Amino acid sequence: MHHHRTPTPTPGPRTARSAAALLLAVAAALTGCERGSSSDSGDSPTTDGCPTVRARAEDAVGRAERTDVPWNGPTTGPKAVAGRTLVFVAQTMTNPGVAGAADGVREAARVIGWNVRVIDGGGTPAGIQAAMSEALALRPSGIVIGGFDPNSTSQQVARADAADIPLVGWHAVASPGPSRQPPLFTNVTTRVEEVARISAQWVIADSEGNAGAVVFTDASIPFAKHKSELIRKELATCRGVRLLSYENIPIPDASSRTPREVSSLLSRFQDRWTHSVAINDLYFADAAPAFRAAGRKGSGPPFNIGAGDGDPSAFQRINSRQYQAATVPEPLSLQGWQIVDEFNRAFSGSPASGYVAPVHITTADNSEGATTWNPSGYQEAYRKIWGR
């Protein structure tokens, strides 16, 4: 991809802010007619793109694509506390993100010398509540809220809190770090703002500031809707990027609805559709057959980026250039190790580490054929902290 230009000098914060405000105002004026569920604007994108926004996007994308980033997480903390038991309550183990984080917790627990039990909530509210009740009955040292909203099991959460069992979330609430309501010692996740911004900046950089974009989201999930609104806003900062359509497809319906929507978008927009961003990679798994049926090449266009999770099948599509060009993956194994480290801090009476993993963009050019991404050096860093 063409991301190796010399970045232009960055303006001072005030000029950057007013320039950004101006660009947003311009973008808002341009996208004013595009508020509906999808927009069909006949004219092709302007050729002057958005030089300043584009230079900033290329710079950010270049940094996010680096694979040699030094460890920037904790290097100090309490030594390992002995003989603890964790229960990882999983939203559903068929969700690759949840399963990857659970594997990371198991691996780190072996190193620190703790026991881990995984209880699968099976993806239903009743199943998750039953799994939480089962977790409490085991009287563990700590419980992981693995990928579901703690407010959906508020009774069990209150019981854990009353029993002084610390809770650590993985993607349990929208923001990383400690949470008072619901009571989480900390929540482990990347920052949704950063994930949304970098995925939109990749479209701006990859298209050299001239794109016809489609955004796929699930507006029924507040977190997903927030992410896609941020993506939409960031795309709008470049006047050469036109939002062709904002597709709201609930994740449970993705496999049935995405192929139909994609073939109708292809017939409506044809070659004007150059890029897509989805709130989760799974939309591109479901879109692939429709692109294939329309005779589109796996290597694009449209060039597709997933703003989230980075499950192994997304890496496989990217590596084999099959209808997905990039993803912004969660470092699942590292996040499992971080969860164990956060519990060790909780058991030692120390505050949460405050660490948030940096955003990364995986493409066929930097993945080296891998099916996951994690920053380097995290295992050594945590072993050193724990004295293991």
mmCIF file of C-alpha atoms in Angstrom, residues 78-86 104-116 336-345 347-348 382-383 385-388:
data_model
loop_
_atom_site.group_PDB
_atom_site.id
_atom_site.type_symbol
_atom_site.label_atom_id
_atom_site.label_comp_id
_atom_site.label_asym_id
_atom_site.label_seq_id
_atom_site.Cartn_x
_atom_site.Cartn_y
_atom_site.Cartn_z
ATOM 1 C CA PRO A 78 3.447 -6.599 42.644
ATOM 2 C CA LYS A 79 5.173 -9.998 42.653
ATOM 3 C CA ALA A 80 2.979 -13.044 41.979
ATOM 4 C CA VAL A 81 0.466 -13.904 44.721
ATOM 5 C CA ALA A 82 0.319 -17.695 45.138
ATOM 6 C CA GLY A 83 -2.536 -20.168 44.743
ATOM 7 C CA ARG A 84 -5.443 -18.230 43.299
ATOM 8 C CA THR A 85 -8.390 -19.411 41.199
ATOM 9 C CA LEU A 86 -10.045 -17.447 38.393
ATOM 10 C CA GLY A 104 -4.542 -15.816 26.890
ATOM 11 C CA VAL A 105 -5.837 -15.971 30.492
ATOM 12 C CA ARG A 106 -5.213 -19.741 30.634
ATOM 13 C CA GLU A 107 -1.672 -19.326 29.308
ATOM 14 C CA ALA A 108 -0.795 -16.517 31.732
ATOM 15 C CA ALA A 109 -2.368 -18.411 34.660
ATOM 16 C CA ARG A 110 -0.081 -21.382 33.961
ATOM 17 C CA VAL A 111 2.916 -19.040 34.181
ATOM 18 C CA ILE A 112 1.799 -17.328 37.412
ATOM 19 C CA GLY A 113 0.660 -20.666 38.916
ATOM 20 C CA TRP A 114 -3.099 -20.166 39.240
ATOM 21 C CA ASN A 115 -6.130 -22.294 38.296
ATOM 22 C CA VAL A 116 -8.600 -21.148 35.662
ATOM 23 C CA GLY A 336 -5.384 -12.366 28.596
ATOM 24 C CA TRP A 337 -2.001 -11.792 30.255
ATOM 25 C CA GLN A 338 -3.039 -8.269 31.212
ATOM 26 C CA ILE A 339 -6.216 -9.646 32.858
ATOM 27 C CA VAL A 340 -4.110 -11.987 35.031
ATOM 28 C CA ASP A 341 -1.738 -9.137 35.910
ATOM 29 C CA GLU A 342 -4.660 -6.869 36.858
ATOM 30 C CA PHE A 343 -6.038 -9.576 39.193
ATOM 31 C CA ASN A 344 -2.573 -9.899 40.762
ATOM 32 C CA ARG A 345 -2.680 -6.141 41.442
ATOM 33 C CA PHE A 347 -5.102 -9.331 45.194
ATOM 34 C CA SER A 348 -2.064 -7.286 46.317
ATOM 35 C CA TYR A 382 4.828 -9.682 32.912
ATOM 36 C CA ARG A 383 7.119 -12.594 33.914
ATOM 37 C CA ILE A 385 6.945 -8.187 37.205
ATOM 38 C CA TRP A 386 5.595 -11.442 38.712
ATOM 39 C CA GLY A 387 9.059 -12.920 39.384
ATOM 40 C CA ARG A 388 8.145 -15.967 37.227
#
